[in-house]
mmCIF file of C-alpha atoms in Angstrom:
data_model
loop_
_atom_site.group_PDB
_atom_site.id
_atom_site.type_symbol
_atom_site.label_atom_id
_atom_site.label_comp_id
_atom_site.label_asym_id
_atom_site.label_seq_id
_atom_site.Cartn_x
_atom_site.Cartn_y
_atom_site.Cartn_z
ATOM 1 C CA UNK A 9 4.744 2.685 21.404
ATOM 2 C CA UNK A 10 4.305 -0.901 20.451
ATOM 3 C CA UNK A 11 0.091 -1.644 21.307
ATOM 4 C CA UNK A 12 -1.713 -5.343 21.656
ATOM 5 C CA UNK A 13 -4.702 -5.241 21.333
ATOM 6 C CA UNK A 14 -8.110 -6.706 20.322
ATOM 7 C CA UNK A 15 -9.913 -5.742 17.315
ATOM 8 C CA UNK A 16 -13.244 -6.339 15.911
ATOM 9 C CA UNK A 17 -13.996 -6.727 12.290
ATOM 10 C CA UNK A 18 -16.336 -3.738 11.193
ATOM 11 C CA UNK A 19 -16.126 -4.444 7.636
ATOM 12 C CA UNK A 20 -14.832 -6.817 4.816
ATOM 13 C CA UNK A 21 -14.885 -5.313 1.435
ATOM 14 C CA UNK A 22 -13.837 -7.052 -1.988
ATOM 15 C CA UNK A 23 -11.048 -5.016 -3.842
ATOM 16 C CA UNK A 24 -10.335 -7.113 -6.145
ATOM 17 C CA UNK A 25 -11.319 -10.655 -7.229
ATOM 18 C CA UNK A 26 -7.958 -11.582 -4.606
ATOM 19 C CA UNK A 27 -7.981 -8.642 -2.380
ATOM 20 C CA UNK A 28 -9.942 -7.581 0.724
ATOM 21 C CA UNK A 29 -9.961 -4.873 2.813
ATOM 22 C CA UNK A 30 -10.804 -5.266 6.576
ATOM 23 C CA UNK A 31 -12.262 -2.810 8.502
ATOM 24 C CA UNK A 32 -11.354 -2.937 12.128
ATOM 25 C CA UNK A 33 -12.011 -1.493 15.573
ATOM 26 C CA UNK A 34 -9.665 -1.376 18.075
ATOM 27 C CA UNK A 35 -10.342 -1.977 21.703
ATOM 28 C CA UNK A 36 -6.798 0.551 22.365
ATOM 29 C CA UNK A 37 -5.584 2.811 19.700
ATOM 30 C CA UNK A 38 -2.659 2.055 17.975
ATOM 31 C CA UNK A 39 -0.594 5.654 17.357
ATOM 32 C CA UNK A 40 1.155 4.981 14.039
ATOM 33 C CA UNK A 41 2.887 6.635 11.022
ATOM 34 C CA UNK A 42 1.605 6.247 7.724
ATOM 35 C CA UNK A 43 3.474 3.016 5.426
ATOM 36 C CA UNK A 44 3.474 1.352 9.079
ATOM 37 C CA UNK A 45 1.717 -2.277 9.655
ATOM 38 C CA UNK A 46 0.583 -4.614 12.351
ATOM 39 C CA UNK A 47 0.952 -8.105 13.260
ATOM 40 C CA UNK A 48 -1.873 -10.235 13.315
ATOM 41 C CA UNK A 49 -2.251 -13.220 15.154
ATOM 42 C CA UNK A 50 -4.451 -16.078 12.782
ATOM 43 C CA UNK A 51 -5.663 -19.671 14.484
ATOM 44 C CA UNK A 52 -4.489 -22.505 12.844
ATOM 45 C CA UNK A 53 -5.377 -25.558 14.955
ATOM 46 C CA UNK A 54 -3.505 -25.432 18.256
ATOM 47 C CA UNK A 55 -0.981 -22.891 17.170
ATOM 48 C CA UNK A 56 -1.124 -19.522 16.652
ATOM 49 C CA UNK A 57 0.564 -17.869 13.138
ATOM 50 C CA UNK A 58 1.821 -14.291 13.263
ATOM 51 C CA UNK A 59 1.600 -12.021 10.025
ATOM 52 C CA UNK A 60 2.145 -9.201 8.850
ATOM 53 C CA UNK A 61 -0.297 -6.472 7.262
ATOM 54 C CA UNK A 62 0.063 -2.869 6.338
ATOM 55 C CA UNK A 63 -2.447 -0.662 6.967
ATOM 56 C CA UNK A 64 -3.979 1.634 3.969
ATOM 57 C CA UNK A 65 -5.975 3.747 6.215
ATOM 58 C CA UNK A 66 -4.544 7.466 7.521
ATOM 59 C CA UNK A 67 -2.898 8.055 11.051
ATOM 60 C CA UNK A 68 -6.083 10.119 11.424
ATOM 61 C CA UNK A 69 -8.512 7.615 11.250
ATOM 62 C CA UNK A 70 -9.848 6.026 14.537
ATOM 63 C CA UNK A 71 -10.267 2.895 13.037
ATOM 64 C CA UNK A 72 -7.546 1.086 10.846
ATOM 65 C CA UNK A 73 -7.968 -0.606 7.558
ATOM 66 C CA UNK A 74 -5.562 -3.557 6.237
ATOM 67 C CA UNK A 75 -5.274 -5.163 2.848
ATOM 68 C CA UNK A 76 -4.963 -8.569 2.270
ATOM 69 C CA UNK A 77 -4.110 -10.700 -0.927
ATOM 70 C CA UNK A 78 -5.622 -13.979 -1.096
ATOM 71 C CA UNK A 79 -2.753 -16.394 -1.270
ATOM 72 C CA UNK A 80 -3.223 -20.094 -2.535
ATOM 73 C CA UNK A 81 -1.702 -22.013 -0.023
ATOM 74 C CA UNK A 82 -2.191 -19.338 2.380
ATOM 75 C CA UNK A 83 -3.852 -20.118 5.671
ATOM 76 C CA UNK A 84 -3.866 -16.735 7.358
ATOM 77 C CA UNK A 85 -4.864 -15.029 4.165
ATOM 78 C CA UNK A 86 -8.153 -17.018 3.602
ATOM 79 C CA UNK A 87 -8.821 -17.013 7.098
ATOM 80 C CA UNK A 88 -9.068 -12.929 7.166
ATOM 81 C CA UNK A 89 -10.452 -13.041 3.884
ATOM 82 C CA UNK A 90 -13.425 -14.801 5.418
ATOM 83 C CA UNK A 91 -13.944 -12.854 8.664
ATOM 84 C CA UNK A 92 -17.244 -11.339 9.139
ATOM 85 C CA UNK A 93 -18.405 -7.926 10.876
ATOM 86 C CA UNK A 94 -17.881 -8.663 14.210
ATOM 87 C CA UNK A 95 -15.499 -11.120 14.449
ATOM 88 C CA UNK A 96 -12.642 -10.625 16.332
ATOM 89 C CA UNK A 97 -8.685 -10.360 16.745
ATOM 90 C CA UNK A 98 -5.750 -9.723 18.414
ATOM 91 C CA UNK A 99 -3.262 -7.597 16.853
ATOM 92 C CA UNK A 100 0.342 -5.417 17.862
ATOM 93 C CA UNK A 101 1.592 -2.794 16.203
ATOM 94 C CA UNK A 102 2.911 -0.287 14.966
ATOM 95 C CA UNK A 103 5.686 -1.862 13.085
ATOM 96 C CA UNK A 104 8.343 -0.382 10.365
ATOM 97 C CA UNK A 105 10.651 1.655 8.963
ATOM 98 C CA UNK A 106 9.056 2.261 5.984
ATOM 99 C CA UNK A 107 7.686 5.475 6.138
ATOM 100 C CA UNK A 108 7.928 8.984 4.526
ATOM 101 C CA UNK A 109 10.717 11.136 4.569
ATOM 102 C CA UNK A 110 11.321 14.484 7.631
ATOM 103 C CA UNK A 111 11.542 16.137 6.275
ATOM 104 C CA UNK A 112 9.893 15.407 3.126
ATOM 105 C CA UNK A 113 10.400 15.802 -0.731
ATOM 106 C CA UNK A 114 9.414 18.571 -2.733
ATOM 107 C CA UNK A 115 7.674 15.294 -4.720
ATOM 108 C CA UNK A 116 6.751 12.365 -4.204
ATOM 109 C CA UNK A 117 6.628 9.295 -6.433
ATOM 110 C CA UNK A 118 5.216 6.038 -5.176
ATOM 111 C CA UNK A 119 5.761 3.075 -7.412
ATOM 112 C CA UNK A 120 3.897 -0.344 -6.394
ATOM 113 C CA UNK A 121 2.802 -3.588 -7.842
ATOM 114 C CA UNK A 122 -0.082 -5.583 -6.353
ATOM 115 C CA UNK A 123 -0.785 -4.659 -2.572
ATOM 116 C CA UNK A 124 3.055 -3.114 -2.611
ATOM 117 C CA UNK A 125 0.295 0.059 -3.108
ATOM 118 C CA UNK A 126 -1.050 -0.963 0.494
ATOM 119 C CA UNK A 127 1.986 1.542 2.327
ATOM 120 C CA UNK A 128 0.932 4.151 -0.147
ATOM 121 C CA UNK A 129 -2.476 4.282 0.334
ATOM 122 C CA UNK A 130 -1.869 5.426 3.736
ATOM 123 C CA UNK A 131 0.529 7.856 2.738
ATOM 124 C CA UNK A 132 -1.418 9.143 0.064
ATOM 125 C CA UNK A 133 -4.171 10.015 1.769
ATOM 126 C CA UNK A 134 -1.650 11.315 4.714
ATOM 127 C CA UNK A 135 -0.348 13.941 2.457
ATOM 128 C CA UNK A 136 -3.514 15.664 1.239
ATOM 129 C CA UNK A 137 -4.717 15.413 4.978
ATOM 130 C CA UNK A 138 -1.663 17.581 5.544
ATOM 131 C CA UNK A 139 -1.934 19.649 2.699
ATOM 132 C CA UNK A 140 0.980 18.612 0.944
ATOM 133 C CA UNK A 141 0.927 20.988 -2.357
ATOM 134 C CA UNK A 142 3.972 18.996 -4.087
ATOM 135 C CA UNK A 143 3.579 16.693 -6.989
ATOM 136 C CA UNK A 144 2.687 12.987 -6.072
ATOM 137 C CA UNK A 145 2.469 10.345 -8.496
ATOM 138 C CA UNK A 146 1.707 7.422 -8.300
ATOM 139 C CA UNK A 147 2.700 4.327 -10.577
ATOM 140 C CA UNK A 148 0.483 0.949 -9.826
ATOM 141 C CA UNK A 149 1.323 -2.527 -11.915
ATOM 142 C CA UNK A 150 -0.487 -5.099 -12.066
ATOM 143 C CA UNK A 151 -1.181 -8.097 -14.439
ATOM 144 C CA UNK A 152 -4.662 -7.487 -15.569
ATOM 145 C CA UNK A 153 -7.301 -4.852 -15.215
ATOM 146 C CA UNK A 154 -9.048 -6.443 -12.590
ATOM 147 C CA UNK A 155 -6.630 -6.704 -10.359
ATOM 148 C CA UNK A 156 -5.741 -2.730 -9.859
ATOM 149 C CA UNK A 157 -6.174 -2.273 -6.407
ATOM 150 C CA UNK A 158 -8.005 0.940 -5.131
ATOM 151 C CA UNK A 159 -8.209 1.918 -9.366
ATOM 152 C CA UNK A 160 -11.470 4.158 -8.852
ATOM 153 C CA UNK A 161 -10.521 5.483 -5.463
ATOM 154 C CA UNK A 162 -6.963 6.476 -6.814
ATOM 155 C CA UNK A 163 -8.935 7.434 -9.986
ATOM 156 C CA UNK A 164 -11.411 9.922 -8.025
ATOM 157 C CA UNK A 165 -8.306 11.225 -5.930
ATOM 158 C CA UNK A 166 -6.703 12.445 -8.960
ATOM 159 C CA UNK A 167 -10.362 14.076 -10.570
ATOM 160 C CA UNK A 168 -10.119 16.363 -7.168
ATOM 161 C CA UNK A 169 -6.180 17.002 -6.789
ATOM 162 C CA UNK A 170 -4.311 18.900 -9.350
ATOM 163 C CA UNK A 171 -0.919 17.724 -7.952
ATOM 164 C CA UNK A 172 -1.968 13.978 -8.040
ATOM 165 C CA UNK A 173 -1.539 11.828 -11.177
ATOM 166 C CA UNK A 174 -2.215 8.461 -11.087
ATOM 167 C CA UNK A 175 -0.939 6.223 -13.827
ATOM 168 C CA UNK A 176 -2.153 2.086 -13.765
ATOM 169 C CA UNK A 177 -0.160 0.168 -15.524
ATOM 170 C CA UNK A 178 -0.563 -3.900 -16.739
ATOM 171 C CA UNK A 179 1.441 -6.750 -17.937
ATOM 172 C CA UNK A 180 -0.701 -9.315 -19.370
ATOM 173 C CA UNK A 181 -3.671 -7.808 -20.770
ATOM 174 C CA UNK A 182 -4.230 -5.264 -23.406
ATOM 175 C CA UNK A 183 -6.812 -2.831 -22.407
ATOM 176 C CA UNK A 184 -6.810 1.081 -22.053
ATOM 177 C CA UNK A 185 -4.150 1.027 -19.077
ATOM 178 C CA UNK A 186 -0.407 1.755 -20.186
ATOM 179 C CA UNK A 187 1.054 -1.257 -20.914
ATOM 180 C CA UNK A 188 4.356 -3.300 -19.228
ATOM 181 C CA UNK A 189 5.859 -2.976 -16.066
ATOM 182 C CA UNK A 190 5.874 0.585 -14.124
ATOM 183 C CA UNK A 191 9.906 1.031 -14.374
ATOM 184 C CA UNK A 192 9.041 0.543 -18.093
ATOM 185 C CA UNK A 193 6.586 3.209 -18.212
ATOM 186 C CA UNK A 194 7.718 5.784 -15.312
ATOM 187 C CA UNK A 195 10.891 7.616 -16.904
ATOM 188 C CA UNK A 196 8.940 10.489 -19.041
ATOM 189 C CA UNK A 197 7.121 11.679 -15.875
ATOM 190 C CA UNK A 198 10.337 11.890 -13.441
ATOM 191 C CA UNK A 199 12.826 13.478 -15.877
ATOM 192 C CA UNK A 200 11.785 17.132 -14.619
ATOM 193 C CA UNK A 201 10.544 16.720 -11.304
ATOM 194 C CA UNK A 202 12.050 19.043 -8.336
ATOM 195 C CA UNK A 203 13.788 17.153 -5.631
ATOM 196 C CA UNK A 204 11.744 13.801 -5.701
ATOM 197 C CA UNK A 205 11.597 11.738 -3.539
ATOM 198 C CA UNK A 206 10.751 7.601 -4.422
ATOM 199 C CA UNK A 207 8.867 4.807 -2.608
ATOM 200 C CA UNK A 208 8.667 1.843 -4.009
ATOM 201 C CA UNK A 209 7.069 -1.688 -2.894
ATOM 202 C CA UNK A 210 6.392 -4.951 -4.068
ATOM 203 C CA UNK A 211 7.859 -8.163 -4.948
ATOM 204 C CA UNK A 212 11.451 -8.509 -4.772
ATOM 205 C CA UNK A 213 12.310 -8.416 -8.527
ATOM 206 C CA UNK A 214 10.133 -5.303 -9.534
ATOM 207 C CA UNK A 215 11.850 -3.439 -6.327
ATOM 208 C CA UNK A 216 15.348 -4.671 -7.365
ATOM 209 C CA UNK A 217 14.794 -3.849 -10.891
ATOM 210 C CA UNK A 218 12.772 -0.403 -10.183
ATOM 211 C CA UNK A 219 15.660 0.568 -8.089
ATOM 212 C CA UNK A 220 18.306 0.113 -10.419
ATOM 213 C CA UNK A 221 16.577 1.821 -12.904
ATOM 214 C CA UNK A 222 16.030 5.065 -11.153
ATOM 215 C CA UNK A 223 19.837 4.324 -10.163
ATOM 216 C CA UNK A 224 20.804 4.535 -13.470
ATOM 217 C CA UNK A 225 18.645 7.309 -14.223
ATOM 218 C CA UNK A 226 20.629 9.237 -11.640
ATOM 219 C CA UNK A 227 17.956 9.426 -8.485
ATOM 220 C CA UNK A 228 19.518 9.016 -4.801
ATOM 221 C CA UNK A 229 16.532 9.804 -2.817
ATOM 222 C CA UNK A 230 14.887 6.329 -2.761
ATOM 223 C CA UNK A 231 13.219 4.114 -0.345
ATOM 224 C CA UNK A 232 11.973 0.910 -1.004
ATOM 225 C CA UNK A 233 10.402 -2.296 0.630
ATOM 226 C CA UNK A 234 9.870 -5.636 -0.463
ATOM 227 C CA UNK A 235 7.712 -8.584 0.142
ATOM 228 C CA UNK A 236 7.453 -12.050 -0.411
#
């Protein structure tokens, strides 16, 4: 059921040197599936701007957590980005289809670049919540090093789950992450993998071209969202 609704800013955390997370109570709960987001409405003079934000945290959480990218000519972005604790909102949701699969895969593989990974944070976390003994892997691109999103938490997931790998990936920096793009890099990990499943997010050309690929490479079972 679609939910407005107030919500007050418990916490804004730093991901990245262009990515915050928000922390933020809700006056009503919102009941939503995991890859799911809300709208949010942002001040900009007299008029209001809506936009869209998917939330990273699990369905189980009472509170929700959204990420948000720092855009240059981006009102709404900097204005979240510089919300304190206790600052307030007004939000709807739940919105969107993309979501995982009922029933689901025997594995999953999530392939993101940037905060495409904010869907499968949520998901992620979803899975082991529910037990989920399948394989998940996740591939995350970004440019540089700094700009992983959620690197140590996805790092630390994968120390205490056997079934999780996690493999960063960057395009413009040499350092001890695979290099490239994560089509590039994926293809030795999927070849064997009972009845996968693929998610993949991001900016329209690395979803196109990601798609294609595992097209080519014979895979059916895909979903797949893009952003601008």
């Amino acid at each position: 059921m679609l939910v407005k609704t107030k919500a007050i800013v418990k916490q804004n955390k730093k991901e990245t040197p262009s990515v915050h997370s928000l922390v933020l109570e809700l006056e009503e709960k919102i009941d939503f599936k995991a890859g799911q987001y809300v709208m949010i409405n942002v001040p900009e003079g007299d008029k209001i701007l809506k936009r869209a934000y998917s939330i990273v945290s699990s369905p189980s959480k009472t509170d929700i957590e959204l990420c948000i990218k720092i855009v240059d000519e981006g009102v709404a972005s900097k204005y979240l980005c510089g919300l304190k604790q206790g600052d307030e909102m007004d939000l709807m949701g739940p919105m969107g289809v993309f979501i995982l699969s009922e029933p689901l895969e025997d594995s999953v593989v999530f392939l993101a670049s940037g905060v495409g990974v904010a869907p499968f944070r949520s998901m992620i976390n979803y899975l082991f919540e529910q037990g989920f003994e399948g394989k998940i892997i996740l591939f995350l691109g970004a440019r540089t090093h700094d700009e992983l999103i959620y690197k140590k938490e996805f790092e630390e997931l994968a120390l205490k789950h056997e079934n999780f790998k996690f493999i960063p990936v960057v395009s413009r920096e040499k350092c001890g992450e695979k290099q490239g793009h994560v089509q590039d890099v994926c293809e030795k990990y999927i070849k064997d993998l009972k009845n996968p499943g693929f998610y993949v997010c991001g900016l329209k050309n690395m979803v196109d071209e990601t798609v294609e690929f595992l097209k080519n490479k014979g895979f059916s079972n895909i979903h797949y969202e893009r952003y601008n």
